[in-house]
Each structure stands twice: as structure tokens, then as C-alpha cells.
Coordinates of C-alpha atoms and ligand atoms in Angstrom, one line a residue:
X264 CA -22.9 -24.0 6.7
X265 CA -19.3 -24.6 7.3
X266 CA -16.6 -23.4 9.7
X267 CA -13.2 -21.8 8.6
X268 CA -10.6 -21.5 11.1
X269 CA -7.8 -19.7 10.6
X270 CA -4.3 -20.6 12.2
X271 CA -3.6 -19.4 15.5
X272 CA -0.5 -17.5 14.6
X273 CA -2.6 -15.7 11.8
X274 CA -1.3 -11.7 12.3
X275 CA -4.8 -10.2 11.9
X276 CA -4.0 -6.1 11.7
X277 CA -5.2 -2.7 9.8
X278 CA -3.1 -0.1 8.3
X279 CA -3.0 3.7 7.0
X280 CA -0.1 6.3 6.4
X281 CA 1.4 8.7 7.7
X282 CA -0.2 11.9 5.1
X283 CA -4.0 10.3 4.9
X284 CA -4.3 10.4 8.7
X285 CA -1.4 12.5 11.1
X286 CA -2.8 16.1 10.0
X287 CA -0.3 18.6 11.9
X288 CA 1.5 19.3 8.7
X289 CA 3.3 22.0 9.9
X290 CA 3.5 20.7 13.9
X291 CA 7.0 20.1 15.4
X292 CA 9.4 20.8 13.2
X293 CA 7.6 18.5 9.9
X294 CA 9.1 19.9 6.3
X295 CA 7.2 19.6 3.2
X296 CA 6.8 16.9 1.5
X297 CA 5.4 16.2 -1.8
X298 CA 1.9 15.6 -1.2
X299 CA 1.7 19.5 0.7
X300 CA 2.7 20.5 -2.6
X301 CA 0.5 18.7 -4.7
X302 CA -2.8 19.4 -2.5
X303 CA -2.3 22.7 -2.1
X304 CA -2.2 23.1 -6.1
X305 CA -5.9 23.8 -6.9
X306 CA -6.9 21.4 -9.1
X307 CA -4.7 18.4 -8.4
X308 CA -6.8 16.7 -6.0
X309 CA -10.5 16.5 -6.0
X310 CA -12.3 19.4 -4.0
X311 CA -9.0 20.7 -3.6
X312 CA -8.9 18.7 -0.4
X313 CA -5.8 18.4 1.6
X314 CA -4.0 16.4 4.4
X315 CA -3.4 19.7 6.7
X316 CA -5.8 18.2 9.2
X317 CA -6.9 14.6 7.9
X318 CA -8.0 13.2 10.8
X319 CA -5.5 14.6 13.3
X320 CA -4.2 11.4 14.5
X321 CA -1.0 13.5 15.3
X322 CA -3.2 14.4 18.5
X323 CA -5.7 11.2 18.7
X324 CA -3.3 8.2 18.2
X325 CA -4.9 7.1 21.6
X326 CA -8.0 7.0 20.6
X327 CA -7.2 5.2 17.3
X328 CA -5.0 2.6 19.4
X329 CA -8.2 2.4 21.6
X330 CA -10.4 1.5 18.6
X331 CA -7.8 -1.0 17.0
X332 CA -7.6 -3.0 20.6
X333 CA -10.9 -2.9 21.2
X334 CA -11.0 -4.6 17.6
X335 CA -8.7 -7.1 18.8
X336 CA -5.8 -7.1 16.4
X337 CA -2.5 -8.6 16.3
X338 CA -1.2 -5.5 14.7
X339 CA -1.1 -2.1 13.3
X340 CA 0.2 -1.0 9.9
X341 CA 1.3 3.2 9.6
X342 CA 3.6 4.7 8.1
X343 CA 6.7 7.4 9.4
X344 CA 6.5 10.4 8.0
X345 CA 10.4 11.1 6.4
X346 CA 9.8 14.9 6.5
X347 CA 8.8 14.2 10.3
X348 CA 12.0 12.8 10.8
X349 CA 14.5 15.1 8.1
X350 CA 12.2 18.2 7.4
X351 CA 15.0 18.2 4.4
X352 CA 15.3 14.9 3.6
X353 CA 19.1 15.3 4.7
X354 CA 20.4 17.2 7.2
X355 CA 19.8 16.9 10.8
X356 CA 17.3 14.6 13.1
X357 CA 14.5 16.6 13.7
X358 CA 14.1 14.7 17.0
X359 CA 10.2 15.8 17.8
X360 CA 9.4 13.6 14.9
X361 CA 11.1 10.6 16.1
X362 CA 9.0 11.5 19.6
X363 CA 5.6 11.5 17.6
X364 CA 6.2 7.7 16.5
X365 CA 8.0 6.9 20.1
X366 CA 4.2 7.9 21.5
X367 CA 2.6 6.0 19.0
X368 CA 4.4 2.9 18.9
X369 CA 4.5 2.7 22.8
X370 CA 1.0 3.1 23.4
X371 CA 0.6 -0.2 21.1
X372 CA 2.7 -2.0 22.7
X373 CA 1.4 -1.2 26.0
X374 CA -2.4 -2.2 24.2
X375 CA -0.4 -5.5 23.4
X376 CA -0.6 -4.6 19.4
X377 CA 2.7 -5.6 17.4
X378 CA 3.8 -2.3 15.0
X379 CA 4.2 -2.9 11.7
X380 CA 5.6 0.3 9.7
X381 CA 6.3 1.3 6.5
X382 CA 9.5 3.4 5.5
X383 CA 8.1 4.7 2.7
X384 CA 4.5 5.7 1.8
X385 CA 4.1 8.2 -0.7
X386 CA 5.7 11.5 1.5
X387 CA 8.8 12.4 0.0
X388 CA 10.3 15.6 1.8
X389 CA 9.7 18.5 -1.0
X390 CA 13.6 19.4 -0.9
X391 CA 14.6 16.3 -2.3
X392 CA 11.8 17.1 -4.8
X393 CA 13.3 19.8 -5.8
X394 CA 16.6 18.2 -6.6
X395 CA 14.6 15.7 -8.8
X396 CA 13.4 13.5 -6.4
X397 CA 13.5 9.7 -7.0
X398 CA 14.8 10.2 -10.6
X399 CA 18.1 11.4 -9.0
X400 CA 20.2 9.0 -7.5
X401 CA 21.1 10.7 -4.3
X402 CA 17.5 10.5 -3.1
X403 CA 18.5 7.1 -2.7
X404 CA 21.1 7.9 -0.3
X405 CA 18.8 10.1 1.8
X406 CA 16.9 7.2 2.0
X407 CA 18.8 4.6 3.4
X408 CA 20.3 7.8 5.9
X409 CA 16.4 8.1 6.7
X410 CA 16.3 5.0 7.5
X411 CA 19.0 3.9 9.3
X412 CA 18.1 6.7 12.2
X413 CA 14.3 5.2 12.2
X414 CA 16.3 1.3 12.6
X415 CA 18.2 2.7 15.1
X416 CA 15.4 4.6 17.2
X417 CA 13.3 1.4 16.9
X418 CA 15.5 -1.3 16.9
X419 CA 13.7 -4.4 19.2
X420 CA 10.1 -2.4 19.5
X421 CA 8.8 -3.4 15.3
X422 CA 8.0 -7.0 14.4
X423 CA 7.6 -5.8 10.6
X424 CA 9.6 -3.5 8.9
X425 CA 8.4 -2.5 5.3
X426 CA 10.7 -0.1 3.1
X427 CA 8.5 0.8 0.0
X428 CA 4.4 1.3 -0.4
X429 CA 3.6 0.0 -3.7
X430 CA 6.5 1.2 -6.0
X431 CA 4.1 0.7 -9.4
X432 CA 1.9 4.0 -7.7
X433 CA 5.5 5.9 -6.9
X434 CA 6.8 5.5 -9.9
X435 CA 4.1 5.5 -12.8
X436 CA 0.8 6.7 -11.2
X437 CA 2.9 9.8 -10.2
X438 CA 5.3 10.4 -12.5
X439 CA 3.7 8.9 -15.6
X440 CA -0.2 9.3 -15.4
X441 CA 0.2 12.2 -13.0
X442 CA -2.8 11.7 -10.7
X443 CA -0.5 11.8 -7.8
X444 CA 2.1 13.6 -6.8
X445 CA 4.7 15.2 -7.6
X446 CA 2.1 14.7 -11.1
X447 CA 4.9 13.9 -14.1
X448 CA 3.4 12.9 -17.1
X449 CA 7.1 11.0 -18.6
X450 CA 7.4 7.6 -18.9
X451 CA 11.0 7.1 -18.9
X452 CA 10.9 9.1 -15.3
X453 CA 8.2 6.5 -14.3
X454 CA 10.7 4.1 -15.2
X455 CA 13.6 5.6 -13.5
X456 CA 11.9 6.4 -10.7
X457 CA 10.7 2.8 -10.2
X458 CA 14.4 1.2 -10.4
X459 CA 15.7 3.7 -7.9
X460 CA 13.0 2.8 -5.5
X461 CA 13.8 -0.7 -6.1
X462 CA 17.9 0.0 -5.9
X463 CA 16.8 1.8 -2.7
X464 CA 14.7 -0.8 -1.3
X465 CA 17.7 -3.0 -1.5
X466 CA 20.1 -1.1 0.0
X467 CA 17.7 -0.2 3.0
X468 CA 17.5 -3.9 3.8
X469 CA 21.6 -4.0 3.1
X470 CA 21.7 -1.5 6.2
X471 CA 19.4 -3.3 8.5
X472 CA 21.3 -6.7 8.2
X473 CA 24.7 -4.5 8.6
X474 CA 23.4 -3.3 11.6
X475 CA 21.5 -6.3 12.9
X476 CA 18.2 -4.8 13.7
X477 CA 15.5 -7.0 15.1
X478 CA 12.3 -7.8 13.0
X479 CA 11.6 -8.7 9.8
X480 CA 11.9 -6.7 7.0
X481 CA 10.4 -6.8 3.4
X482 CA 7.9 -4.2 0.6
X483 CA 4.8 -3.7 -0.4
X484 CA 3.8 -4.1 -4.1
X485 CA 0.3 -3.7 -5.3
X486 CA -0.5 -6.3 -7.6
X487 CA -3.7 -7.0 -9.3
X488 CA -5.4 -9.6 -11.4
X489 CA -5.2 -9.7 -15.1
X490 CA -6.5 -12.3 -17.1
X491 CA -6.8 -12.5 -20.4
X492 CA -10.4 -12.6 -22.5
X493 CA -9.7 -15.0 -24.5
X494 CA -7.2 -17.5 -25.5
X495 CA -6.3 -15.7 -28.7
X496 CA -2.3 -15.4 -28.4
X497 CA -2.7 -11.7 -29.1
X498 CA -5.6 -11.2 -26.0
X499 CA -2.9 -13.9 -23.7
X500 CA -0.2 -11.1 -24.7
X501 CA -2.1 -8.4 -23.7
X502 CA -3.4 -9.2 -20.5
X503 CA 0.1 -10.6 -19.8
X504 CA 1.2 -7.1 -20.4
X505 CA -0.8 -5.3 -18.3
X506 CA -0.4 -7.7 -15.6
X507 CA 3.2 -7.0 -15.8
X508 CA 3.1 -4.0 -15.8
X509 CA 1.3 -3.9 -12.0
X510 CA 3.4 -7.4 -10.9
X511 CA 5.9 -8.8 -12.5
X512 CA 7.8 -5.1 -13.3
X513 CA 8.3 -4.9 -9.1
X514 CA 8.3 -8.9 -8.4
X515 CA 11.4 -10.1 -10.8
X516 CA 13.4 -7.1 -9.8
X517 CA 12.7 -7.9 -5.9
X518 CA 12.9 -11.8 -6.3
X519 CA 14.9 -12.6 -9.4
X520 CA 16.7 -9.5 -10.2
X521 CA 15.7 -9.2 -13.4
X522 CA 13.2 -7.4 -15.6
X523 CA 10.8 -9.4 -17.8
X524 CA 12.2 -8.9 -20.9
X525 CA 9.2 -8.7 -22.8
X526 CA 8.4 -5.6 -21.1
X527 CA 11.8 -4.2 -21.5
X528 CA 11.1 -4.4 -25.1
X529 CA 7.8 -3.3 -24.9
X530 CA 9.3 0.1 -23.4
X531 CA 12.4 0.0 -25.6
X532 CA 10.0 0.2 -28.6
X533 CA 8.3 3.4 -26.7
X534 CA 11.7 4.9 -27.2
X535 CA 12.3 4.1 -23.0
X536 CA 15.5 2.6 -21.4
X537 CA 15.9 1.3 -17.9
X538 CA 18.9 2.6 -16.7
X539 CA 21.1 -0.6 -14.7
X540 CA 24.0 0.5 -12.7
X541 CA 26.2 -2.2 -12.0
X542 CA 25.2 -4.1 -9.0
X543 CA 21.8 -2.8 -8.8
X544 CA 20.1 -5.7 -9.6
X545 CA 22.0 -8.0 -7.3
X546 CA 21.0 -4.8 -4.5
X547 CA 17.4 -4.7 -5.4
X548 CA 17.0 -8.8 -5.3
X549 CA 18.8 -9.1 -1.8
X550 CA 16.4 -11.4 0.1
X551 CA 14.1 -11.0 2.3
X552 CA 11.4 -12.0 5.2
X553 CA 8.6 -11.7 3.9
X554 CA 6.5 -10.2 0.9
X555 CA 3.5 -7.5 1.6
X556 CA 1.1 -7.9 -1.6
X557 CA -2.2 -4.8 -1.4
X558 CA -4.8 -6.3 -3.5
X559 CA -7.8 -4.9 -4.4
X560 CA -8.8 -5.7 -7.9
X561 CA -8.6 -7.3 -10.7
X562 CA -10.3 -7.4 -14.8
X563 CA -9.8 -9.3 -18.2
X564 CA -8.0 -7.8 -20.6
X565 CA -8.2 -8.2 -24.6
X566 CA -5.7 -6.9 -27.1
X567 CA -6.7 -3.6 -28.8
X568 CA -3.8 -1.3 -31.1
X569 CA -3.0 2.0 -29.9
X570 CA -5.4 0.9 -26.1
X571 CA -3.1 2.3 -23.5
X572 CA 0.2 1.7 -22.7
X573 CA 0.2 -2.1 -23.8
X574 CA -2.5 -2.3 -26.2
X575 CA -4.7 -3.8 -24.3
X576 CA -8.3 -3.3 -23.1
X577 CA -10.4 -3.8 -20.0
X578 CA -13.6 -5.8 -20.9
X579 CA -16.6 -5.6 -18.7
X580 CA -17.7 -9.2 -17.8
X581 CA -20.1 -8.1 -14.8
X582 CA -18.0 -7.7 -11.8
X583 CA -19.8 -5.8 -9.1
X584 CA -18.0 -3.0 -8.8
X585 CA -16.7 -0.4 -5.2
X586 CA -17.7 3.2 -5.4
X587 CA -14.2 3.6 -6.6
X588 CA -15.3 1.8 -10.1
X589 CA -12.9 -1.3 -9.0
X590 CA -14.0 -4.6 -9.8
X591 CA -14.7 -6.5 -6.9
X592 CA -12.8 -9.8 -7.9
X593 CA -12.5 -12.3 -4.3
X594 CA -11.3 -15.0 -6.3
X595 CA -8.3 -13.0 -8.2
X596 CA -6.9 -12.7 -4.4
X597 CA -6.5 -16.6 -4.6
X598 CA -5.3 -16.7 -7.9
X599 CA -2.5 -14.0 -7.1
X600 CA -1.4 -14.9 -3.8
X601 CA -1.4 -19.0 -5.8
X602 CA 0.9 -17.2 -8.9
X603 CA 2.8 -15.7 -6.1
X604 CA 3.8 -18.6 -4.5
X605 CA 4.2 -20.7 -7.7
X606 CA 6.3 -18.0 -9.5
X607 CA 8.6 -16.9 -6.4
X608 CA 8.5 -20.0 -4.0
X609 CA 7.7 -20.2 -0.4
X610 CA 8.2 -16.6 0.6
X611 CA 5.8 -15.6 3.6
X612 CA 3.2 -13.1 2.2
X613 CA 1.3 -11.1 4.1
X614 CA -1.8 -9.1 2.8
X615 CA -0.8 -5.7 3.7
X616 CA -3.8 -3.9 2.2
X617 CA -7.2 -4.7 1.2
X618 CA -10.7 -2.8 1.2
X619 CA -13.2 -1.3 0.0
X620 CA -14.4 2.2 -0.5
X621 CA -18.5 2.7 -0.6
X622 CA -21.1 5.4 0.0
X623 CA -21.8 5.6 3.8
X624 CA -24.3 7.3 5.9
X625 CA -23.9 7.8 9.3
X626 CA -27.5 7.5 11.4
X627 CA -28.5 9.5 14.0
X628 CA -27.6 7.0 16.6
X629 CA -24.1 6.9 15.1
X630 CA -24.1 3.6 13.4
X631 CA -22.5 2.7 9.4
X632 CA -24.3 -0.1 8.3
X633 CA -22.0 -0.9 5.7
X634 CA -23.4 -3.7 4.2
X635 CA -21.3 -3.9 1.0
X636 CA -18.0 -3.4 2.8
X637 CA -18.7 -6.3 5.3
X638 CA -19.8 -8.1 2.4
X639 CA -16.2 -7.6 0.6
X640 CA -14.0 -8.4 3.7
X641 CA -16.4 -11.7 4.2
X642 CA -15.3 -12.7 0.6
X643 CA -11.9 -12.0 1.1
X644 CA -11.5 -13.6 3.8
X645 CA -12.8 -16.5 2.5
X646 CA -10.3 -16.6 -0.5
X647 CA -7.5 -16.0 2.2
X648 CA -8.6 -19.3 3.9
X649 CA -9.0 -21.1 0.7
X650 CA -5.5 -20.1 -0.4
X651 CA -4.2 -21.4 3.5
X652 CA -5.2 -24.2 2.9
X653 CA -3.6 -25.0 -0.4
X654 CA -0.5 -24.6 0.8
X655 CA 0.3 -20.6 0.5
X656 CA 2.1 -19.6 3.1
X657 CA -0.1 -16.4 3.9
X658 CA 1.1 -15.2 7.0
X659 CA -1.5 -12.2 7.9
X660 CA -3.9 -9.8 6.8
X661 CA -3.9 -6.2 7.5
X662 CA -7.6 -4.3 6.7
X663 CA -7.3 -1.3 4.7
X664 CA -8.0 1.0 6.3
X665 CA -8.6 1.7 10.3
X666 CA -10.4 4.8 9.8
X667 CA -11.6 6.7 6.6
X668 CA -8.9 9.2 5.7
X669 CA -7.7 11.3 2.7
X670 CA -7.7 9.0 -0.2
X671 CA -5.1 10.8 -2.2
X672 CA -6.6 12.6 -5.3
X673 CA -9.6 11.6 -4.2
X674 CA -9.9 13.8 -1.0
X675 CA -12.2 12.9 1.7
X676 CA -15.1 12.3 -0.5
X677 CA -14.1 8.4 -1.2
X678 CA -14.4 6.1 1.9
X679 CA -12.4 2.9 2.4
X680 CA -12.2 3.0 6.5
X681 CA -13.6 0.2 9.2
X682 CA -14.3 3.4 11.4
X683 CA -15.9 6.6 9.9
X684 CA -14.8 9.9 10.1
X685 CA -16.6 12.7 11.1
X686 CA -14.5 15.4 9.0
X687 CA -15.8 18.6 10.7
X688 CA -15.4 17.0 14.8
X689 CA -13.2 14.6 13.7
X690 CA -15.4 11.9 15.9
X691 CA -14.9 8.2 15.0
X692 CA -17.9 6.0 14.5
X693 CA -17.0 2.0 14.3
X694 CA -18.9 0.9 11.5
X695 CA -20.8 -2.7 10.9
X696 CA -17.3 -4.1 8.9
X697 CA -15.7 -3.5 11.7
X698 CA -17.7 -5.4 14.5
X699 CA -18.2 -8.2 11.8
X700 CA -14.1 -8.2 12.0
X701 CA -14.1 -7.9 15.4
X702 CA -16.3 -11.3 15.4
X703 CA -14.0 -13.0 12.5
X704 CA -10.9 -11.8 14.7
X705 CA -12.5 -13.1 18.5
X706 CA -13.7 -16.5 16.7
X707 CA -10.4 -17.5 14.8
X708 CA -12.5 -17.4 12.0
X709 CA -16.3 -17.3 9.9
X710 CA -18.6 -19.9 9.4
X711 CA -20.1 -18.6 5.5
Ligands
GCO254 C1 -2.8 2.5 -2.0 C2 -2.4 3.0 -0.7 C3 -3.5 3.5 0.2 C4 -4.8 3.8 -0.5 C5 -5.6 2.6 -0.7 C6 -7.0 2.8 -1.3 O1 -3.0 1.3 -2.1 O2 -3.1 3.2 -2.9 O3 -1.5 2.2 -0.1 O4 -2.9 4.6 0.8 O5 -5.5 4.7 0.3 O6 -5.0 1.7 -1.5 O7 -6.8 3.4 -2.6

């Protein structure tokens, strides 16, 4: 058996956002946002769930602050709702908003938890939708507007600020696959969409060194782990173009400002530009405090004409695999977060999601004995050590998620939470994973 510490300063945390857990969608003032939209169009997500209620943290927040200090984290990870904050995405301050997050970030501090929160995660307000939303370049403005008031009405209270939740989902699951919303099915939107984010990203973290807010601030990009089959140069290419497509499409822009060429190419052939204004890529490489990676997965890919987007194709090599159909890959979390460092230096990283979704079943005495899931975090957490120790400078890790809450398309039916939900009393259960993290958190560490 042997021990594994973890440093003292290591900012253990859990996070959600703002639509998969506030419910209240039409409480005080909140506009529309995207995702009301999209959930209330039959068919979009999977029993035509919605977030209407989710799990009402708009009215428990205590209780969900009680759970997260009784599991002893550092810090909490949520997300502000922008259609809390401008019902229209412009306009006035709808004020009760801002009182919402001034509950919920006060009762953490008084539980001695740091908040962490996201600008962005997924809820654009539906008005800005309707002028084309993050294709149109004005969004962008509303953005920085957006969140200027939020820097202003926080300023000294957030350790970690974060502007965007994984721009690859913003941009091509939703406007290119379509599974989420506002569900687009055009590439070249994907594409736009993504560079405005990134342009917006940049100028959000412009305004917060203009103003001199206090904290740290950086993104979130979800980046998984591609490698190829084979070393045949057309399987290396392959799985070096899917890769990119996930990583190095969001990290070059935010660290090098530049694209990879290969993949500008690659979407030139597909008849797609990306549209560079001048001084956006100087805007959407300004630097910053840290990096937030979400990692979940990870595959081998071999090269395959006409297989997707980049010719490529997913092999089975015998991963277990979530109830999501994810691979469960533990050692492509070291591999990344080594790339990482390798590709864009020393920057502080910070693992600002990762989980697992499986089948529970509550007992009647109210336990989840989620074996699986505990399993998962254990081998994460062992990969996080590992990478530690050769010399990434991996600065936290934030469960996802707290509580089980609506997975997007997936509705309520897919799982990834510490603490289950009780959907119809809207009761929260701690399940095994999360006394097992309670122990890795109250130790400083595991002994595997
Ligand atoms: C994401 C989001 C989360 C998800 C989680 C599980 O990564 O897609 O940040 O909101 O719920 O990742 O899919």
C-alpha cells in the first residue's frame, strides 16, 4: 500500500451551473434564455425534460452549502445566470438577480468555502438569440456589459473568476451537431460562434484588469484525449485532428493566438472560413491566471474517408465505459494535463470538472452505494497526484458535480452528482463518492 499526499494548498471543490440546478426559471425578474427555449421544444431533450424546477437550488442554496461544508471543500464552482442579471441580455440590471448570487456567495463564505464562478455556462438570454446570438458580434458587447456589472457587484468576495464553460460545446455541439441549444446544424456558425466566444473571453479579461478587480481570472475548455491507433502517418493525422478539434482549436487561440493551421485548412477545404477581425487574436490571447481544463474522456482514433468531420474513427480497445458510453481513460488525465504543460508552459491549471455518470439506486435507508463512481474519482485522483508530482503545476480539482441535476439533452435520467436527487421531493441523499471524498479531502490524500 502506499500513501499519496497531496499539497496543502491543493483547492479541493465541486461545481454545477446555473440552468442544471437554480429551477425558478421565471422567479424575480429572470428572462429567457436559450436553454428555456430549447427544453420546452418537444423533442429536443430527452423525455422532454426541462430546467423549470431542476433541483430548486434557487430556494435550497443552504442546504447545498450545508452539504458542500460538511464535505469539506476549499471551494464551490456555479455558474450566474446572465438572464438573472439582464432578462434581455442588454438593458437594465435586474437587481433581484444580482441578490440571488449575493445570498449564495455569502452563505459560502460565512461556511468558510472560497467561490469560484463561471460567467458563462451555456444560458444565453433568448433576446440576444434572436438577434443571432453568438454569431453576431454585438453579443459580444453584451457580454463584457454583463460582466462588468457581475465584477463590480463581486469585486474582493470571488478567488476564481472563469468567463467561458467549454467554448468547443458552445460553439459546435450547439450550433453544429445541434444536440444543444439553440440546436444549429452549420459549421461555419460553429466556427464563428467559437471565435466570438474566444474574442469575448478576451475582452472580459481586458475589463477586469481595466478595472482592477480582485481574483484570478481565466476559462474553461473541455479537452479530451486522442491518440492515435497506430503509427501509420494517416491514423497520427487523424487522431491529431480530432484531438484538435476538442484542444488545440480553443488552446492556441487562448495561449498563442493562433489557429493550428492544419485545421484551418481542414475547414477551408469544407468550404469554412474563420472570420479574424483585426486585433482579435491579440484580444483572445491576453494572458491569464490560470487555465480550467473539464476532462472526462478520452479514445484512439484511426483514419477512415468520409468518418466524421476529420475522417477519423473511434476504435474500441476495451475501455470500461460510464453510463454515458464515455470511455473511462484515468491515465489520458495525466497525459493531457503533461501535453498541457509541455505545449503552453507553466500556466496553473485547475481541474474544473470531472465525473462520472452511472445507474444509481437509492435504498430504503437512503444510501447510493456508488461503487463505480467512487471507483472513477479514486483513479483520477490518483492520475492528479502522479501528474503533481512530475512537475504540473495542477493547482485544484473541482468534482463534477455536487448534486445530480439536468444533464442537458439528457434530462434527469443521466446521473453525474456526489449527492442524489430525489426529483419528485427534491431531497438530497450523499452518496458513497462522496464520503470517500470527504475521507480523500479530511486526509490530504489516499493511500491505493
Ligand atoms: C459539460 C458541462 C456540464 C455537464 C458535465 C457532464 O462539461 O458538459 O460543463 O454542465 O453536465 O460535463 O456532461
Amino acid at each position: 500500500m502506499a500513501r499519496l499526499d497531496f499539497p496543502k494548498d491543493f483547492v479541493w471543490g465541486t461545481a454545477t451551473a446555473s440552468y442544471q440546478i437554480e429551477g425558478a426559471y421565471q422567479e424575480d425578474g429572470r428572462g429567457l434564455s436559450i436553454w428555456d427555449t430549447f427544453s420546452h421544444t418537444p423533442g429536443k431533450v430527452v423525455n422532454n425534460d426541462n430546467g423549470d424546477v431542476a433541483c430548486d437550488s434557487y430556494h435550497r442554496y443552504e442546504e447545498d452549502v450545508a452539504l458542500l461544508k460538511n464535505l469539506g471543500v476549499k471551494a464551490y464552482r456555479f455558474s450566474i445566470a446572465w438572464p438573472r442579471i439582464f432578462p434581455q441580455g442588454t438593458g437594465e440590471v435586474n437587481e433581484k438577480g444580482l441578490d440571488y448570487y449575493r445570498r449564495v456567495v455569502d452563505a459560502l463564505i460565512a461556511a468558510g468555502i472560497e467561490p469560484c464562478v463561471t460567467l458563462y455556462h451555456w444560458d444565453l438570454p433568448q433576446a440576444l438569440q434572436d438577434k443571432g446570438g453568438w454569431a453576431n458580434r454585438d453579443t459580444i458587447d453584451a457580454f463584457v456589459k454583463y460582466a462588468e456589472v457581475v465584477f463590480k457587484a463581486f469585486d474582493g468576495k470571488i478567488k476564481q473568476w472563469i468567463t467561458f464553460n467549454e467554448t468547443w460545446c458552445v460553439s459546435f455541439l450547439s450550433n453544429y451537431i445541434g444536440a444543444h441549444a439553440p440546436g444549429n446544424t452549420d459549421l461555419q456558425l460553429a466556427v464563428d460562434v467559437a471565435h466570438n466566444c474566444m474574442v469575448a473571453h478576451g475582452q472580459a479579461v481586458k475589463k477586469f484588469r481595466e478595472l482592477g478587480v480582485k481574483g484570478q481570472i481565466g476559462t474553461t475548455h473541455n479537452l479530451y484525449w486522442y491518440e492515435p491507433y497506430s503509427t501509420k502517418p494517416e491514423d497520427v493525422a487523424a487522431a491529431h485532428r480530432n484531438r484538435a478539434y476538442y484542444n488545440e482549436w480553443f488552446m492556441d487561440p487562448t495561449f498563442k493566438g493562433t489557429y493550428p493551421p492544419f485545421m484551418v485548412d481542414w475547414f477551408r477545404e469544407k468550404g469554412v472560413e474563420v472570420k479574424i477581425q483585426p486585433g482579435d487574436l491579440e484580444t483572445m490571447s491576453q494572458p491569464i491566471d490560470f487555465i480550467g481544463i473539464n476532462f472526462y474522456s478520452g479514445g484512439f482514433g484511426r483514419y477512415k474517408k468520409g468518418e466524421g468531420l476529420f475522417d477519423c474513427e473511434e476504435v474500441q480497445v476495451g475501455f470500461d465505459r460510464t453510463f454515458m458510453d464515455w470511455n473511462v481513460y484515468p491515465d489520458g488525465l495525466y497525459k493531457v494535463l503533461s501535453w498541457v504543460k509541455e505545449e503552453y508552459g507553466d500556466i496553473p491549471i485547475y481541474i474544473t470538472e470531472n465525473g462520472a455518470c452511472y445507474e444509481d439506486e437509492l435504498t430504503a435507508d437512503k444510501r447510493v452505494h456508488d461503487v463505480l463512481r467512487a471507483e472513477y474519482y479514486k483513479k483520477h485522483f490518483i492520475q492528479c497526484h502522479r501528474v503533481i508530482e512530475s512537475g504540473v503545476p495542477l493547482k485544484g480539482y473541482f468534482a463534477w458535480s455536487l448534486l445530480d441535476n439536468f444533464e442537458w439533452a439528457e434530462g434527469y435520467k443521466k446521473r453525474f452528482g456526489i449527492v442524489y436527487t430525489n426529483y419528485e421531493t427534491l431531497e438530497r441523499h450523499p452518496k458513497d463518492s462522496y464520503y470517500f471524498i470527504q475521507k480523500v479531502i479530511a486526509d490530504g490524500g489516499l493511500d491505493v
